[in-house]
Coordinates of C-alpha atoms in Angstrom, one line a residue:
X1 CA 33.6 22.7 10.2
X2 CA 32.7 19.1 9.3
X3 CA 31.3 18.6 6.0
X4 CA 29.2 15.3 5.6
X5 CA 28.2 13.9 2.3
X6 CA 25.8 11.0 2.8
X7 CA 24.3 8.9 0.0
X8 CA 21.2 6.7 1.2
X9 CA 20.3 3.4 -0.3
X10 CA 16.8 2.6 0.5
X11 CA 14.8 -0.6 -0.6
X12 CA 11.3 -1.8 -0.1
X13 CA 11.0 -5.5 0.5
X14 CA 14.0 -6.3 -1.5
X15 CA 15.2 -9.9 -1.9
X16 CA 17.7 -11.6 -4.2
X17 CA 16.9 -15.2 -4.6
X18 CA 19.4 -17.9 -3.9
X19 CA 18.0 -21.1 -5.3
X20 CA 15.1 -23.5 -5.6
X21 CA 12.9 -21.6 -8.5
X22 CA 10.9 -23.2 -11.3
X23 CA 8.1 -22.7 -13.8
X24 CA 4.9 -22.8 -11.9
X25 CA 2.5 -21.7 -14.9
X26 CA 3.2 -22.2 -18.6
X27 CA 1.0 -20.9 -21.4
X28 CA 3.2 -20.6 -24.4
X29 CA 2.4 -18.5 -27.6
X30 CA 0.3 -19.7 -30.5
X31 CA 2.8 -19.1 -33.4
X32 CA 0.0 -18.6 -35.9
X33 CA -2.5 -16.9 -33.2
X34 CA -3.9 -13.4 -32.7
X35 CA -2.3 -10.5 -30.8
X36 CA -4.5 -8.5 -28.4
X37 CA -3.7 -4.6 -28.5
X38 CA -2.6 -3.2 -25.1
X39 CA -4.8 -0.3 -24.1
X40 CA -5.5 -0.6 -20.5
X41 CA -4.7 -3.5 -18.7
X42 CA -5.0 -6.8 -20.1
X43 CA -5.4 -9.8 -17.7
X44 CA -5.1 -13.5 -17.6
X45 CA -5.3 -16.0 -14.6
X46 CA -2.3 -18.0 -12.9
X47 CA -2.1 -20.2 -9.9
X48 CA 0.4 -20.4 -7.1
X49 CA 1.7 -23.8 -6.5
X50 CA 2.0 -25.0 -2.8
X51 CA 5.9 -25.1 -2.7
X52 CA 6.8 -22.3 -4.9
X53 CA 4.8 -19.2 -3.2
X54 CA 7.2 -16.3 -4.4
X55 CA 6.5 -15.1 -8.0
X56 CA 10.3 -14.0 -8.9
X57 CA 9.8 -13.9 -12.9
X58 CA 7.2 -13.2 -15.2
X59 CA 7.6 -14.0 -19.1
X60 CA 5.0 -12.8 -21.9
X61 CA 5.0 -12.7 -25.7
X62 CA 4.2 -9.8 -27.8
X63 CA 4.1 -8.8 -31.5
X64 CA 3.8 -5.5 -33.3
X65 CA 0.9 -4.7 -35.6
X66 CA 2.0 -4.9 -39.3
X67 CA 5.5 -5.9 -38.0
X68 CA 6.1 -2.1 -37.4
X69 CA 8.5 -2.7 -34.3
X70 CA 8.3 0.3 -31.9
X71 CA 10.0 1.3 -28.8
X72 CA 8.6 0.0 -25.4
X73 CA 8.9 3.0 -22.9
X74 CA 7.3 1.1 -19.9
X75 CA 5.8 -2.0 -18.9
X76 CA 3.1 -1.8 -15.9
X77 CA 2.4 -5.1 -14.2
X78 CA -0.4 -5.7 -11.7
X79 CA -1.4 -8.8 -9.8
X80 CA -4.9 -8.9 -8.9
X81 CA -7.1 -11.3 -6.6
X82 CA -9.7 -13.4 -8.0
X83 CA -13.2 -12.0 -7.9
X84 CA -15.8 -14.4 -9.1
X85 CA -13.5 -15.5 -11.9
X86 CA -12.4 -12.1 -13.0
X87 CA -9.6 -9.8 -11.7
X88 CA -10.5 -8.1 -8.4
X89 CA -8.2 -5.9 -5.8
X90 CA -4.7 -4.9 -7.1
X91 CA -2.4 -7.0 -4.6
X92 CA 1.0 -6.1 -6.3
X93 CA 2.1 -3.6 -8.8
X94 CA 5.4 -2.4 -10.3
X95 CA 6.6 -0.6 -13.4
X96 CA 9.5 -1.6 -15.5
X97 CA 11.3 -0.4 -18.6
X98 CA 13.7 -2.0 -21.1
X99 CA 17.2 -1.5 -19.7
X100 CA 16.2 -1.9 -16.3
X101 CA 18.2 -4.8 -14.7
X102 CA 15.3 -7.2 -14.4
X103 CA 13.9 -6.7 -17.9
X104 CA 14.8 -8.2 -21.4
X105 CA 13.0 -8.2 -24.9
X106 CA 14.2 -10.6 -27.4
X107 CA 13.2 -12.3 -30.7
X108 CA 11.1 -15.4 -30.1
X109 CA 9.7 -16.6 -33.7
X110 CA 7.6 -16.4 -36.6
X111 CA 4.2 -17.3 -38.0
X112 CA 1.0 -15.9 -39.8
X113 CA -0.7 -14.0 -37.0
X114 CA -3.8 -11.6 -36.5
X115 CA -4.1 -8.5 -34.6
X116 CA -7.3 -7.6 -32.7
X117 CA -8.2 -4.4 -30.8
X118 CA -10.7 -5.1 -28.2
X119 CA -11.6 -1.3 -27.8
X120 CA -12.9 -1.3 -31.4
X121 CA -13.6 -4.8 -31.9
X122 CA -11.3 -4.7 -34.9
X123 CA -9.7 -7.9 -36.4
X124 CA -7.1 -8.0 -39.1
X125 CA -6.0 -11.5 -40.3
X126 CA -2.4 -12.1 -41.9
X127 CA -1.3 -8.8 -40.1
X128 CA 2.3 -9.6 -39.1
X129 CA 4.8 -12.4 -38.7
X130 CA 7.4 -11.9 -35.9
X131 CA 6.9 -12.2 -32.2
X132 CA 9.0 -11.3 -29.2
X133 CA 9.6 -12.6 -25.6
X134 CA 9.5 -10.0 -22.9
X135 CA 11.3 -11.5 -19.8
X136 CA 10.9 -9.6 -16.2
X137 CA 13.4 -11.5 -14.0
X138 CA 14.9 -14.7 -14.7
X139 CA 14.1 -18.3 -13.6
X140 CA 17.4 -19.8 -12.7
X141 CA 18.4 -22.8 -10.2
X142 CA 20.8 -22.6 -8.6
X143 CA 21.1 -18.9 -8.4
X144 CA 24.9 -17.6 -8.2
X145 CA 26.2 -17.3 -4.8
X146 CA 28.6 -14.2 -5.6
X147 CA 28.7 -11.5 -8.1
X148 CA 28.7 -11.0 -11.0
X149 CA 25.0 -12.0 -11.0
X150 CA 22.8 -12.3 -14.2
X151 CA 19.7 -10.5 -14.6
X152 CA 18.0 -10.7 -11.3
X153 CA 15.0 -12.0 -10.0
X154 CA 12.3 -9.4 -9.3
X155 CA 13.7 -7.3 -6.4
X156 CA 10.1 -6.8 -5.0
X157 CA 8.5 -10.3 -5.3
X158 CA 4.7 -11.0 -4.9
X159 CA 3.9 -13.8 -2.3
X160 CA 0.9 -15.8 -3.2
X161 CA -1.3 -18.2 -1.0
X162 CA -0.7 -21.8 -2.1
X163 CA -3.5 -23.2 -4.4
X164 CA -5.0 -19.6 -5.0
X165 CA -5.7 -18.1 -8.3
X166 CA -4.7 -14.7 -9.3
X167 CA -4.7 -12.4 -12.3
X168 CA -1.6 -11.1 -14.2
X169 CA -2.4 -7.8 -15.9
X170 CA -0.1 -6.0 -18.1
X171 CA -0.3 -2.3 -19.6
X172 CA 2.6 -2.0 -22.2
X173 CA 3.4 1.7 -23.3
X174 CA 5.2 2.3 -26.6
X175 CA 6.0 4.7 -29.3
X176 CA 6.5 4.1 -32.8
X177 CA 4.4 1.0 -33.0
X178 CA 1.3 -0.7 -31.8
X179 CA 2.1 -3.8 -29.5
X180 CA -0.2 -6.8 -28.7
X181 CA -0.1 -9.5 -26.2
X182 CA 0.1 -12.9 -27.9
X183 CA -2.4 -15.6 -27.6
X184 CA -1.6 -19.1 -26.3
X185 CA -2.7 -22.3 -27.8
X186 CA -3.2 -23.6 -24.2
X187 CA -5.3 -22.3 -21.4
X188 CA -4.6 -23.7 -18.0
X189 CA -7.2 -21.5 -16.1
X190 CA -10.6 -19.8 -16.6
X191 CA -12.1 -19.7 -20.0
X192 CA -11.2 -16.2 -21.0
X193 CA -8.8 -13.3 -20.7
X194 CA -10.0 -9.9 -19.9
X195 CA -9.4 -6.3 -20.7
X196 CA -10.1 -3.2 -18.6
X197 CA -12.7 -0.7 -20.1
X198 CA -11.9 2.0 -17.5
X199 CA -12.5 2.5 -13.7
X200 CA -11.7 -1.1 -13.0
X201 CA -14.4 -2.6 -15.2
X202 CA -13.7 -5.8 -16.9
X203 CA -15.0 -7.3 -20.1
X204 CA -14.1 -10.6 -21.7
X205 CA -11.8 -10.9 -24.6
X206 CA -13.7 -12.5 -27.1
X207 CA -12.5 -12.9 -30.7
X208 CA -15.2 -14.2 -33.1
X209 CA -12.6 -15.0 -35.8
X210 CA -10.3 -17.0 -33.5
X211 CA -11.2 -20.6 -33.4
X212 CA -9.8 -20.9 -29.9
X213 CA -10.4 -19.7 -26.2
X214 CA -8.7 -16.5 -25.7
X215 CA -5.6 -17.2 -23.6
X216 CA -2.7 -14.9 -23.2
X217 CA 0.9 -16.3 -23.6
X218 CA 2.7 -16.2 -20.3
X219 CA 4.9 -18.1 -17.8
X220 CA 5.3 -17.6 -14.1
X221 CA 8.3 -18.5 -12.2
X222 CA 8.0 -19.4 -8.4
X223 CA 10.4 -19.6 -5.7
X224 CA 10.4 -21.3 -2.3
X225 CA 9.5 -19.1 0.6
X226 CA 13.0 -19.9 2.3
X227 CA 14.9 -18.8 -0.7
X228 CA 14.0 -15.0 0.4
X229 CA 15.9 -14.9 3.5
X230 CA 16.2 -11.0 3.8
X231 CA 13.6 -8.4 3.3
X232 CA 15.7 -5.2 3.6
X233 CA 13.7 -1.9 4.3
X234 CA 16.7 0.7 4.6
X235 CA 20.6 0.8 4.5
X236 CA 22.3 4.1 5.2
X237 CA 25.6 5.5 6.5
X238 CA 26.3 8.8 8.2
X239 CA 29.4 10.3 9.9
X240 CA 29.2 10.7 13.9
X241 CA 30.6 13.4 15.7
X242 CA 33.8 11.9 16.1
X243 CA 34.3 11.3 12.4
X244 CA 33.5 7.6 12.5
X245 CA 31.2 6.2 10.1
X246 CA 27.9 4.5 11.2
X247 CA 26.2 2.1 9.4
X248 CA 22.4 1.4 9.9
X249 CA 20.1 -1.1 8.4
X250 CA 16.5 -2.2 9.0
X251 CA 14.9 -5.6 8.0
X252 CA 11.3 -6.3 7.8
X253 CA 11.9 -10.0 8.2
X254 CA 14.7 -12.6 8.2
X255 CA 15.0 -16.3 8.1
X256 CA 17.8 -18.9 8.1
X257 CA 20.6 -16.3 8.3
X258 CA 24.1 -16.9 9.8
X259 CA 24.6 -13.1 10.0
X260 CA 26.0 -10.1 8.3
X261 CA 29.3 -8.7 7.2
X262 CA 30.2 -5.0 6.4
X263 CA 32.3 -4.5 3.5
X264 CA 34.2 -1.2 2.7
X265 CA 36.1 0.2 -0.3
X266 CA 37.4 3.6 -1.4
X267 CA 36.2 2.7 -4.9
X268 CA 32.7 1.6 -5.9
X269 CA 33.8 -1.8 -7.0
X270 CA 32.6 -4.5 -4.9
X271 CA 35.4 -6.9 -5.8
X272 CA 37.8 -4.5 -4.2
X273 CA 35.8 -4.4 -0.8
X274 CA 37.0 -6.0 2.3
X275 CA 35.2 -7.2 5.5
X276 CA 35.6 -4.6 8.4
X277 CA 33.7 -6.5 11.0
X278 CA 35.9 -9.2 13.0
X279 CA 33.0 -11.5 13.3
X280 CA 29.5 -12.1 11.8
X281 CA 27.0 -9.7 13.3
X282 CA 24.3 -12.1 14.5
X283 CA 20.9 -11.9 12.6
X284 CA 17.8 -11.9 14.7
X285 CA 16.0 -14.2 12.4
X286 CA 12.5 -13.0 13.0
X287 CA 9.4 -12.1 11.0
X288 CA 9.3 -8.8 12.8
X289 CA 11.1 -5.6 12.0
X290 CA 14.9 -5.6 13.2
X291 CA 17.3 -2.5 13.2
X292 CA 21.2 -3.0 13.3
X293 CA 23.8 -0.5 14.0
X294 CA 27.6 -0.9 12.9
X295 CA 30.3 1.8 13.6
X296 CA 33.5 1.9 11.5
X297 CA 36.2 3.5 13.6
X298 CA 39.1 3.0 11.1
X299 CA 38.5 5.8 8.7
X300 CA 40.7 8.8 7.8
X301 CA 39.9 12.4 7.1
X302 CA 39.4 13.6 3.5
X303 CA 38.4 10.3 2.1
X304 CA 35.4 8.8 0.4
X305 CA 34.2 5.5 1.7
X306 CA 31.8 3.1 -0.1
X307 CA 30.0 0.3 2.0
X308 CA 28.1 -2.9 1.2
X309 CA 26.1 -5.2 3.4
X310 CA 26.7 -8.8 3.0
X311 CA 23.9 -11.3 4.4
X312 CA 25.1 -14.9 5.1
X313 CA 22.7 -17.7 4.9
X314 CA 23.2 -21.1 7.0
X315 CA 24.0 -22.7 3.8
X316 CA 26.9 -20.4 3.0
X317 CA 24.8 -18.6 0.4
X318 CA 25.6 -14.6 0.1
X319 CA 23.7 -11.7 -0.8
X320 CA 25.1 -8.1 -1.1
X321 CA 23.3 -4.7 -0.7
X322 CA 24.6 -1.3 -1.5
X323 CA 26.8 0.6 -1.9
X324 CA 26.2 3.6 0.3
X325 CA 28.7 6.3 0.3
X326 CA 30.1 8.9 2.5
X327 CA 32.6 11.6 2.6
X328 CA 34.5 12.5 5.8
X329 CA 36.1 16.0 5.9
X330 CA 37.5 18.4 8.5
X331 CA 36.8 16.5 11.5
X332 CA 36.4 17.6 15.1
X333 CA 33.8 16.6 17.8
X334 CA 33.4 14.8 20.9
X335 CA 32.4 11.3 21.2
X336 CA 30.2 9.2 18.9
X337 CA 26.5 9.6 19.6
X338 CA 24.6 6.8 21.1
X339 CA 23.5 4.8 18.1
X340 CA 20.0 4.3 19.5
X341 CA 19.7 8.1 19.6
X342 CA 21.6 9.2 16.7
X343 CA 19.5 8.4 13.7
X344 CA 15.9 8.9 12.4
X345 CA 14.0 5.9 11.5
X346 CA 10.9 5.3 9.5
X347 CA 9.4 2.4 11.8
X348 CA 6.2 1.2 10.3
X349 CA 3.1 1.8 8.3
X350 CA 0.1 0.7 10.4
X351 CA -2.4 -0.7 9.6
X352 CA -1.2 -2.4 6.4
X353 CA -3.1 -3.1 4.2
X354 CA -5.6 -0.3 5.1
X355 CA -8.9 1.3 4.2
X356 CA -8.8 4.4 4.1
X357 CA -6.6 5.6 7.0
X358 CA -3.2 4.5 8.1
X359 CA -0.4 5.9 10.2
X360 CA 3.4 6.4 9.6
X361 CA 5.5 5.7 12.8
X362 CA 8.8 7.4 12.9
X363 CA 11.7 8.5 15.4
X364 CA 13.9 11.4 15.4
X365 CA 17.2 12.1 17.2
X366 CA 16.3 15.7 17.6
X367 CA 13.1 17.6 17.0
X368 CA 12.5 18.7 13.3
X369 CA 10.6 18.8 10.2
X370 CA 9.9 15.5 8.4
X371 CA 8.3 15.1 4.8
X372 CA 6.3 12.1 3.8
X373 CA 5.9 12.0 -0.3
X374 CA 3.5 9.4 -1.3
X375 CA 3.7 7.9 -4.9
X376 CA 1.5 5.5 -6.9
X377 CA 3.0 2.6 -8.9
X378 CA 3.5 4.8 -12.0
X379 CA 5.9 7.1 -9.9
X380 CA 3.2 10.0 -9.7
X381 CA 3.3 12.0 -6.5
X382 CA -0.3 11.7 -5.1
X383 CA 0.0 13.3 -1.7
X384 CA 2.5 15.2 0.6
X385 CA 2.6 15.5 4.3
X386 CA 5.0 17.6 6.3
X387 CA 5.0 17.0 10.0
X388 CA 7.2 18.8 12.8
X389 CA 8.2 15.8 14.9
X390 CA 9.5 15.7 18.4
X391 CA 12.7 14.0 19.4
X392 CA 12.0 10.1 19.9
X393 CA 8.9 8.3 18.5
X394 CA 6.4 10.1 16.4
X395 CA 3.4 9.2 14.2
X396 CA 1.3 11.0 11.6
X397 CA -2.0 10.0 9.7
X398 CA -2.6 9.5 6.1
X399 CA -6.3 9.5 4.9
X400 CA -6.4 8.1 1.5
X401 CA -10.2 8.3 0.8
X402 CA -9.7 9.9 -2.2
X403 CA -7.0 7.5 -3.6
X404 CA -7.7 4.4 -5.6
X405 CA -7.1 1.0 -4.3
X406 CA -3.5 -0.3 -5.1
X407 CA 0.1 0.0 -3.8
X408 CA 1.7 3.3 -2.7
X409 CA 5.5 4.1 -1.9
X410 CA 5.8 6.3 1.0
X411 CA 9.0 8.4 1.0
X412 CA 10.2 9.8 4.3
X413 CA 12.9 12.7 4.2
X414 CA 14.5 14.6 7.0
X415 CA 17.6 16.9 6.6
X416 CA 20.1 13.9 6.3
X417 CA 17.8 10.8 6.2
X418 CA 15.6 9.0 3.7
X419 CA 13.8 5.9 3.8
X420 CA 10.9 4.3 1.9
X421 CA 8.1 1.9 2.9
X422 CA 5.0 0.3 1.0
X423 CA 1.5 0.9 1.8
X424 CA -1.4 -1.1 0.4
X425 CA -4.8 0.5 0.0
X426 CA -7.8 -2.1 -0.3
X427 CA -11.2 -0.6 -0.6

C-alpha cells in the first residue's frame, strides 16, 4: 500500500518586497516625554502617500514603568479607517511576538520620562529613564534578491488609498513589567491620540501635566505597489497514483512577473535545491486568481523531497516560497490523475468584505467532508462549519451576525488538503 506524507504550506496574501521602500510617516520619540500605558488599543493617525501605498514596516517606541523591564508576549496591531478624526472600522489586523521573523525590540535611548495611565488618569513624573524601539518589519532599499534575507517586511501588508488618513492601533501584552507607548515631540496629523475604553469607544488621550499635544512615537514605511509582484494564497504538494509529485499553487494576483521555477532538494536547505523545470512556468500576470500545476516525474521510492516555488520578476528579482515536503513510499498505481480533477481547492470568499453573510467557494476531486475553522486575529476559534461537498464545485455560507467587525482567517481542511483565506467583516 502506498503511504503518503504531505506537509502543506499556506499563505494569505503573502508578499516579500523587492525594493523601493521609504519612510512615509515620521513621529520620533520625545526623550523627556511621557509614556501612555497600554490597556486596550492606543491609536495615532498617519497618512499614506501617493506613491508608497503598501505599509510594509511599522516602528514604535516604548518604555517600562519604573524601568522594570518585563517580557513582551504579544503585539496586536490594527489599522483603522478615519471616522470624523478618530478611529473607525478595522481594516487590517495582525498579531506578532518577539522572536517572529518580522519583529525586533532594542534599546533606543534615555531621558527623564513620566508615565501616564489613561484608564485611571494617573500621572507619575520622573518615573523612568530608558526607552526602546519595537520594529515590525524593516524598511530597506534595495531589498536583497536572493537569500539569506534580513528581517523581512510584513508578509501581509496593508494597502492604503493614496492621500487617505488611517489610524495605527497597538495593544501590547507583557509580563513582569508595565509597558507604555512613548509620546512624540512632533505631531503630523490630528490633535490627539486616542485610547479604546471598551466596545470600540474612543476617548482622547489628554495629559494635563504634559505641555504638548499628545502624539505617539511611530514611523511607517511604505512600498510602491509594483514591489508586491505576487500574492500567494496557497502552495502544496501531493503524490499522484503513479508516485509522481504534483505541485499546486494559487495566486490572488500577479504583476510584472517573468514566470516561476520549481526547486527540489532532499534536504531542507534552499541553497542545495535545484530547479526541475526546463523553462519558466509562464505567469498569467492578472489581478484575478490563478491556479498552477506542475508534476515532478523524476522521483524515486522511499525518498523525502522538499520543494520551493521561485517567482522571477521582469527585472530579475527573485522571491522564494516554501518548502513543502512529501514522502513517497511503496508505489503502485495506474496513471497520474488529471491535475484539474485531482486536487481540492479553496477558491474564494465572496463577497469580501461582507456584512454579515458571505460564502466560501471550493472544489473537491471526490465527494467528502470539508471543515472550515474560522479564527479572529488573536488566533481564537470563533466558528466551525462542517460541510459535505460533492465532487466538483461547492459553496457554503457563513453568517457572522454575532461576530465583531474585523479580519478573520478561514482555514479549510479535508483529509489531505489545507488552505487559508482572509475574510473582512465590516458592520
